[in-house]
Amino acid sequence: MGPIHILHLEDDLADAELVQVKLEAAGLTCQITHVQTRAEFDKALRQGNPEIILADFHLPMYDGMSALRLAQEICPDVPFIFVSGT
């Protein structure tokens, strides 16, 4: 089985790294595309074919619920999980 293709919407690079470390520590082989903005997220959804989407709930200039709605519109069958330090 190849790596799991994950799209990760996170504005804090330290949090994105922590998520990656935790996934790898759990034994998962992942290919993570990290994006920080709505524009990057939209582009990655349309071009990247993620198998799962991870997203912070609170982002500057963009919010998790808007990200969820966009993901459901573009790739409705891809699981979407909120990951937040809050």
GROMACS .gro file of N, CA, C and O in nm:
model
  344
    1MET      N    1   0.085  -0.119   0.000
    1MET     CA    2   0.000   0.000   0.000
    1MET      C    3   0.089   0.124   0.000
    1MET      O    4   0.184   0.133   0.077
    2GLY      N    5   0.058   0.219  -0.085
    2GLY     CA    6   0.137   0.342  -0.096
    2GLY      C    7   0.100   0.441   0.013
    2GLY      O    8   0.017   0.414   0.100
    3PRO      N    9   0.161   0.557   0.009
    3PRO     CA   10   0.133   0.658   0.110
    3PRO      C   11  -0.009   0.712   0.097
    3PRO      O   12  -0.068   0.712  -0.011
    4ILE      N   13  -0.064   0.756   0.208
    4ILE     CA   14  -0.195   0.821   0.211
    4ILE      C   15  -0.174   0.966   0.168
    4ILE      O   16  -0.091   1.036   0.224
    5HIS      N   17  -0.250   1.011   0.069
    5HIS     CA   18  -0.239   1.148   0.020
    5HIS      C   19  -0.330   1.238   0.103
    5HIS      O   20  -0.453   1.226   0.098
    6ILE      N   21  -0.268   1.325   0.180
    6ILE     CA   22  -0.341   1.412   0.273
    6ILE      C   23  -0.325   1.556   0.230
    6ILE      O   24  -0.215   1.602   0.201
    7LEU      N   25  -0.435   1.628   0.228
    7LEU     CA   26  -0.434   1.773   0.209
    7LEU      C   27  -0.456   1.835   0.346
    7LEU      O   28  -0.556   1.805   0.413
    8HIS      N   29  -0.362   1.918   0.391
    8HIS     CA   30  -0.368   1.975   0.525
    8HIS      C   31  -0.373   2.127   0.515
    8HIS      O   32  -0.277   2.192   0.473
    9LEU      N   33  -0.486   2.184   0.557
    9LEU     CA   34  -0.506   2.329   0.562
    9LEU      C   35  -0.473   2.376   0.703
    9LEU      O   36  -0.547   2.346   0.797
   10GLU      N   37  -0.361   2.444   0.717
   10GLU     CA   38  -0.313   2.489   0.849
   10GLU      C   39  -0.227   2.612   0.832
   10GLU      O   40  -0.135   2.612   0.750
   11ASP      N   41  -0.255   2.717   0.908
   11ASP     CA   42  -0.177   2.841   0.896
   11ASP      C   43  -0.052   2.841   0.983
   11ASP      O   44   0.040   2.918   0.959
   12ASP      N   45  -0.044   2.754   1.082
   12ASP     CA   46   0.069   2.749   1.174
   12ASP      C   47   0.161   2.633   1.135
   12ASP      O   48   0.123   2.516   1.147
   13LEU      N   49   0.281   2.665   1.089
   13LEU     CA   50   0.373   2.561   1.042
   13LEU      C   51   0.412   2.464   1.154
   13LEU      O   52   0.430   2.345   1.129
   14ALA      N   53   0.422   2.513   1.278
   14ALA     CA   54   0.455   2.424   1.390
   14ALA      C   55   0.344   2.322   1.412
   14ALA      O   56   0.371   2.205   1.439
   15ASP      N   57   0.219   2.365   1.401
   15ASP     CA   58   0.106   2.273   1.416
   15ASP      C   59   0.102   2.171   1.302
   15ASP      O   60   0.074   2.054   1.324
   16ALA      N   61   0.132   2.217   1.181
   16ALA     CA   62   0.135   2.125   1.067
   16ALA      C   63   0.242   2.020   1.086
   16ALA      O   64   0.220   1.901   1.060
   17GLU      N   65   0.358   2.061   1.135
   17GLU     CA   66   0.466   1.966   1.160
   17GLU      C   67   0.428   1.868   1.270
   17GLU      O   68   0.457   1.748   1.261
   18LEU      N   69   0.363   1.916   1.374
   18LEU     CA   70   0.320   1.830   1.485
   18LEU      C   71   0.224   1.722   1.434
   18LEU      O   72   0.236   1.605   1.471
   19VAL      N   73   0.130   1.759   1.350
   19VAL     CA   74   0.036   1.662   1.294
   19VAL      C   75   0.111   1.557   1.213
   19VAL      O   76   0.086   1.436   1.227
   20GLN      N   77   0.205   1.601   1.132
   20GLN     CA   78   0.283   1.506   1.051
   20GLN      C   79   0.362   1.410   1.139
   20GLN      O   80   0.363   1.289   1.115
   21VAL      N   81   0.425   1.462   1.243
   21VAL     CA   82   0.502   1.378   1.336
   21VAL      C   83   0.411   1.274   1.402
   21VAL      O   84   0.447   1.157   1.414
   22LYS      N   85   0.294   1.316   1.445
   22LYS     CA   86   0.200   1.225   1.511
   22LYS      C   87   0.151   1.115   1.416
   22LYS      O   88   0.138   0.999   1.455
   23LEU      N   89   0.124   1.152   1.291
   23LEU     CA   90   0.079   1.053   1.193
   23LEU      C   91   0.190   0.951   1.166
   23LEU      O   92   0.164   0.830   1.161
   24GLU      N   93   0.311   1.000   1.150
   24GLU     CA   94   0.423   0.909   1.126
   24GLU      C   95   0.452   0.821   1.248
   24GLU      O   96   0.483   0.703   1.233
   25ALA      N   97   0.438   0.877   1.368
   25ALA     CA   98   0.460   0.800   1.490
   25ALA      C   99   0.355   0.688   1.503
   25ALA      O  100   0.382   0.584   1.563
   26ALA      N  101   0.238   0.710   1.445
   26ALA     CA  102   0.133   0.608   1.447
   26ALA      C  103   0.155   0.502   1.339
   26ALA      O  104   0.076   0.409   1.327
   27GLY      N  105   0.262   0.517   1.263
   27GLY     CA  106   0.295   0.417   1.162
   27GLY      C  107   0.235   0.442   1.026
   27GLY      O  108   0.240   0.354   0.939
   28LEU      N  109   0.178   0.559   1.004
   28LEU     CA  110   0.118   0.589   0.875
   28LEU      C  111   0.222   0.648   0.780
   28LEU      O  112   0.302   0.732   0.819
   29THR      N  113   0.220   0.601   0.658
   29THR     CA  114   0.304   0.659   0.554
   29THR      C  115   0.218   0.760   0.480
   29THR      O  116   0.115   0.724   0.422
   30CYS      N  117   0.260   0.887   0.485
   30CYS     CA  118   0.176   0.994   0.432
   30CYS      C  119   0.253   1.080   0.332
   30CYS      O  120   0.372   1.103   0.347
   31GLN      N  121   0.180   1.127   0.234
   31GLN     CA  122   0.228   1.232   0.147
   31GLN      C  123   0.137   1.350   0.175
   31GLN      O  124   0.018   1.348   0.140
   32ILE      N  125   0.190   1.451   0.244
   32ILE     CA  126   0.108   1.563   0.290
   32ILE      C  127   0.133   1.686   0.205
   32ILE      O  128   0.247   1.728   0.187
   33THR      N  129   0.024   1.741   0.153
   33THR     CA  130   0.029   1.871   0.086
   33THR      C  131  -0.022   1.972   0.186
   33THR      O  132  -0.139   1.966   0.228
   34HIS      N  133   0.065   2.063   0.227
   34HIS     CA  134   0.030   2.163   0.327
   34HIS      C  135  -0.003   2.294   0.257
   34HIS      O  136   0.074   2.342   0.175
   35VAL      N  137  -0.120   2.349   0.288
   35VAL     CA  138  -0.161   2.479   0.234
   35VAL      C  139  -0.203   2.569   0.349
   35VAL      O  140  -0.245   2.522   0.454
   36GLN      N  141  -0.193   2.700   0.325
   36GLN     CA  142  -0.223   2.795   0.432
   36GLN      C  143  -0.336   2.891   0.400
   36GLN      O  144  -0.389   2.954   0.490
   37THR      N  145  -0.374   2.905   0.274
   37THR     CA  146  -0.474   3.005   0.236
   37THR      C  147  -0.590   2.940   0.160
   37THR      O  148  -0.580   2.827   0.112
   38ARG      N  149  -0.697   3.016   0.146
   38ARG     CA  150  -0.812   2.968   0.071
   38ARG      C  151  -0.774   2.939  -0.074
   38ARG      O  152  -0.813   2.838  -0.130
   39ALA      N  153  -0.697   3.028  -0.135
   39ALA     CA  154  -0.658   3.010  -0.274
   39ALA      C  155  -0.574   2.883  -0.292
   39ALA      O  156  -0.597   2.806  -0.386
   40GLU      N  157  -0.480   2.860  -0.202
   40GLU     CA  158  -0.398   2.738  -0.209
   40GLU      C  159  -0.484   2.613  -0.187
   40GLU      O  160  -0.464   2.511  -0.253
   41PHE      N  161  -0.578   2.623  -0.093
   41PHE     CA  162  -0.668   2.511  -0.063
   41PHE      C  163  -0.753   2.477  -0.185
   41PHE      O  164  -0.762   2.360  -0.225
   42ASP      N  165  -0.813   2.577  -0.244
   42ASP     CA  166  -0.897   2.558  -0.362
   42ASP      C  167  -0.816   2.492  -0.474
   42ASP      O  168  -0.861   2.393  -0.534
   43LYS      N  169  -0.698   2.543  -0.502
   43LYS     CA  170  -0.613   2.487  -0.608
   43LYS      C  171  -0.576   2.341  -0.578
   43LYS      O  172  -0.584   2.255  -0.665
   44ALA      N  173  -0.538   2.314  -0.453
   44ALA     CA  174  -0.499   2.177  -0.415
   44ALA      C  175  -0.617   2.081  -0.425
   44ALA      O  176  -0.600   1.965  -0.465
   45LEU      N  177  -0.737   2.126  -0.390
   45LEU     CA  178  -0.856   2.041  -0.402
   45LEU      C  179  -0.880   2.002  -0.547
   45LEU      O  180  -0.915   1.888  -0.578
   46ARG      N  181  -0.862   2.096  -0.635
   46ARG     CA  182  -0.891   2.075  -0.777
   46ARG      C  183  -0.781   1.996  -0.849
   46ARG      O  184  -0.808   1.929  -0.947
   47GLN      N  185  -0.659   2.001  -0.796
   47GLN     CA  186  -0.548   1.938  -0.867
   47GLN      C  187  -0.487   1.818  -0.796
   47GLN      O  188  -0.418   1.740  -0.858
   48GLY      N  189  -0.511   1.806  -0.664
   48GLY     CA  190  -0.433   1.710  -0.589
   48GLY      C  191  -0.492   1.574  -0.562
   48GLY      O  192  -0.420   1.484  -0.523
   49ASN      N  193  -0.620   1.554  -0.579
   49ASN     CA  194  -0.684   1.425  -0.550
   49ASN      C  195  -0.651   1.372  -0.411
   49ASN      O  196  -0.598   1.261  -0.397
   50PRO      N  197  -0.679   1.448  -0.306
   50PRO     CA  198  -0.647   1.398  -0.171
   50PRO      C  199  -0.735   1.280  -0.134
   50PRO      O  200  -0.848   1.266  -0.181
   51GLU      N  201  -0.683   1.195  -0.047
   51GLU     CA  202  -0.760   1.083   0.006
   51GLU      C  203  -0.827   1.121   0.138
   51GLU      O  204  -0.923   1.058   0.180
   52ILE      N  205  -0.771   1.223   0.201
   52ILE     CA  206  -0.828   1.275   0.326
   52ILE      C  207  -0.786   1.421   0.339
   52ILE      O  208  -0.681   1.461   0.292
   53ILE      N  209  -0.873   1.500   0.401
   53ILE     CA  210  -0.844   1.641   0.423
   53ILE      C  211  -0.843   1.668   0.573
   53ILE      O  212  -0.936   1.630   0.644
   54LEU      N  213  -0.737   1.732   0.618
   54LEU     CA  214  -0.726   1.779   0.756
   54LEU      C  215  -0.729   1.931   0.751
   54LEU      O  216  -0.666   1.991   0.664
   55ALA      N  217  -0.800   1.994   0.843
   55ALA     CA  218  -0.809   2.140   0.840
   55ALA      C  219  -0.820   2.196   0.981
   55ALA      O  220  -0.891   2.142   1.066
   56ASP      N  221  -0.748   2.305   1.001
   56ASP     CA  222  -0.763   2.382   1.124
   56ASP      C  223  -0.901   2.447   1.118
   56ASP      O  224  -0.952   2.479   1.010
   57PHE      N  225  -0.962   2.467   1.233
   57PHE     CA  226  -1.095   2.528   1.236
   57PHE      C  227  -1.087   2.679   1.230
   57PHE      O  228  -1.170   2.745   1.169
   58HIS      N  229  -0.986   2.737   1.295
   58HIS     CA  230  -0.969   2.882   1.302
   58HIS      C  231  -0.848   2.923   1.220
   58HIS      O  232  -0.736   2.889   1.255
   59LEU      N  233  -0.873   2.995   1.112
   59LEU     CA  234  -0.767   3.044   1.026
   59LEU      C  235  -0.787   3.194   1.004
   59LEU      O  236  -0.900   3.240   0.996
   60PRO      N  237  -0.678   3.269   0.992
   60PRO     CA  238  -0.696   3.411   0.962
   60PRO      C  239  -0.750   3.428   0.819
   60PRO      O  240  -0.705   3.360   0.728
   61MET      N  241  -0.849   3.510   0.803
   61MET     CA  242  -0.906   3.542   0.673
   61MET      C  243  -0.985   3.426   0.610
   61MET      O  244  -1.026   3.435   0.495
   62TYR      N  245  -1.002   3.313   0.682
   62TYR     CA  246  -1.073   3.197   0.628
   62TYR      C  247  -1.111   3.110   0.747
   62TYR      O  248  -1.042   3.108   0.848
   63ASP      N  249  -1.221   3.041   0.737
   63ASP     CA  250  -1.261   2.957   0.850
   63ASP      C  251  -1.285   2.813   0.806
   63ASP      O  252  -1.305   2.785   0.688
   64GLY      N  253  -1.279   2.725   0.902
   64GLY     CA  254  -1.290   2.582   0.875
   64GLY      C  255  -1.422   2.543   0.812
   64GLY      O  256  -1.426   2.454   0.726
   65MET      N  257  -1.531   2.604   0.852
   65MET     CA  258  -1.662   2.568   0.795
   65MET      C  259  -1.668   2.604   0.647
   65MET      O  260  -1.725   2.530   0.567
   66SER      N  261  -1.609   2.716   0.610
   66SER     CA  262  -1.604   2.753   0.467
   66SER      C  263  -1.519   2.653   0.391
   66SER      O  264  -1.551   2.616   0.278
   67ALA      N  265  -1.409   2.609   0.451
   67ALA     CA  266  -1.323   2.508   0.389
   67ALA      C  267  -1.400   2.377   0.370
   67ALA      O  268  -1.390   2.313   0.266
   68LEU      N  269  -1.476   2.339   0.471
   68LEU     CA  270  -1.556   2.217   0.462
   68LEU      C  271  -1.658   2.227   0.349
   68LEU      O  272  -1.672   2.134   0.269
   69ARG      N  273  -1.727   2.338   0.339
   69ARG     CA  274  -1.827   2.355   0.231
   69ARG      C  275  -1.760   2.346   0.093
   69ARG      O  276  -1.813   2.282   0.002
   70LEU      N  277  -1.644   2.409   0.079
   70LEU     CA  278  -1.574   2.404  -0.050
   70LEU      C  279  -1.531   2.261  -0.082
   70LEU      O  280  -1.548   2.214  -0.195
   71ALA      N  281  -1.479   2.191   0.016
   71ALA     CA  282  -1.436   2.052  -0.005
   71ALA      C  283  -1.555   1.964  -0.043
   71ALA      O  284  -1.545   1.879  -0.132
   72GLN      N  285  -1.669   1.984   0.022
   72GLN     CA  286  -1.788   1.905  -0.010
   72GLN      C  287  -1.837   1.933  -0.151
   72GLN      O  288  -1.891   1.844  -0.216
   73GLU      N  289  -1.817   2.054  -0.197
   73GLU     CA  290  -1.857   2.091  -0.332
   73GLU      C  291  -1.765   2.029  -0.438
   73GLU      O  292  -1.811   1.977  -0.539
   74ILE      N  293  -1.634   2.033  -0.413
   74ILE     CA  294  -1.537   1.988  -0.512
   74ILE      C  295  -1.511   1.838  -0.506
   74ILE      O  296  -1.500   1.772  -0.610
   75CYS      N  297  -1.499   1.784  -0.387
   75CYS     CA  298  -1.469   1.640  -0.373
   75CYS      C  299  -1.550   1.585  -0.255
   75CYS      O  300  -1.496   1.560  -0.147
   76PRO      N  301  -1.679   1.566  -0.276
   76PRO     CA  302  -1.770   1.530  -0.167
   76PRO      C  303  -1.743   1.394  -0.102
   76PRO      O  304  -1.788   1.371   0.010
   77ASP      N  305  -1.670   1.306  -0.168
   77ASP     CA  306  -1.646   1.173  -0.112
   77ASP      C  307  -1.518   1.164  -0.029
   77ASP      O  308  -1.490   1.058   0.027
   78VAL      N  309  -1.444   1.273  -0.020
   78VAL     CA  310  -1.318   1.272   0.055
   78VAL      C  311  -1.347   1.306   0.202
   78VAL      O  312  -1.407   1.410   0.230
   79PRO      N  313  -1.302   1.221   0.294
   79PRO     CA  314  -1.323   1.251   0.437
   79PRO      C  315  -1.255   1.383   0.476
   79PRO      O  316  -1.144   1.412   0.431
   80PHE      N  317  -1.321   1.459   0.562
   80PHE     CA  318  -1.274   1.589   0.608
   80PHE      C  319  -1.272   1.587   0.759
   80PHE      O  320  -1.373   1.560   0.822
   81ILE      N  321  -1.155   1.613   0.818
   81ILE     CA  322  -1.140   1.610   0.963
   81ILE      C  323  -1.085   1.743   1.012
   81ILE      O  324  -0.982   1.791   0.961
   82PHE      N  325  -1.151   1.803   1.110
   82PHE     CA  326  -1.099   1.923   1.172
   82PHE      C  327  -0.992   1.884   1.275
   82PHE      O  328  -1.013   1.793   1.355
   83VAL      N  329  -0.879   1.953   1.269
   83VAL     CA  330  -0.770   1.934   1.364
   83VAL      C  331  -0.740   2.073   1.419
   83VAL      O  332  -0.707   2.164   1.344
   84SER      N  333  -0.754   2.088   1.550
   84SER     CA  334  -0.733   2.220   1.608
   84SER      C  335  -0.666   2.209   1.743
   84SER      O  336  -0.692   2.115   1.818
   85GLY      N  337  -0.581   2.305   1.772
   85GLY     CA  338  -0.516   2.309   1.901
   85GLY      C  339  -0.606   2.367   2.010
   85GLY      O  340  -0.574   2.364   2.127
   86THR      N  341  -0.721   2.417   1.971
   86THR     CA  342  -0.811   2.481   2.067
   86THR      C  343  -0.875   2.381   2.158
   86THR      O  344  -0.927   2.287   2.140
   0.00000   0.00000   0.00000
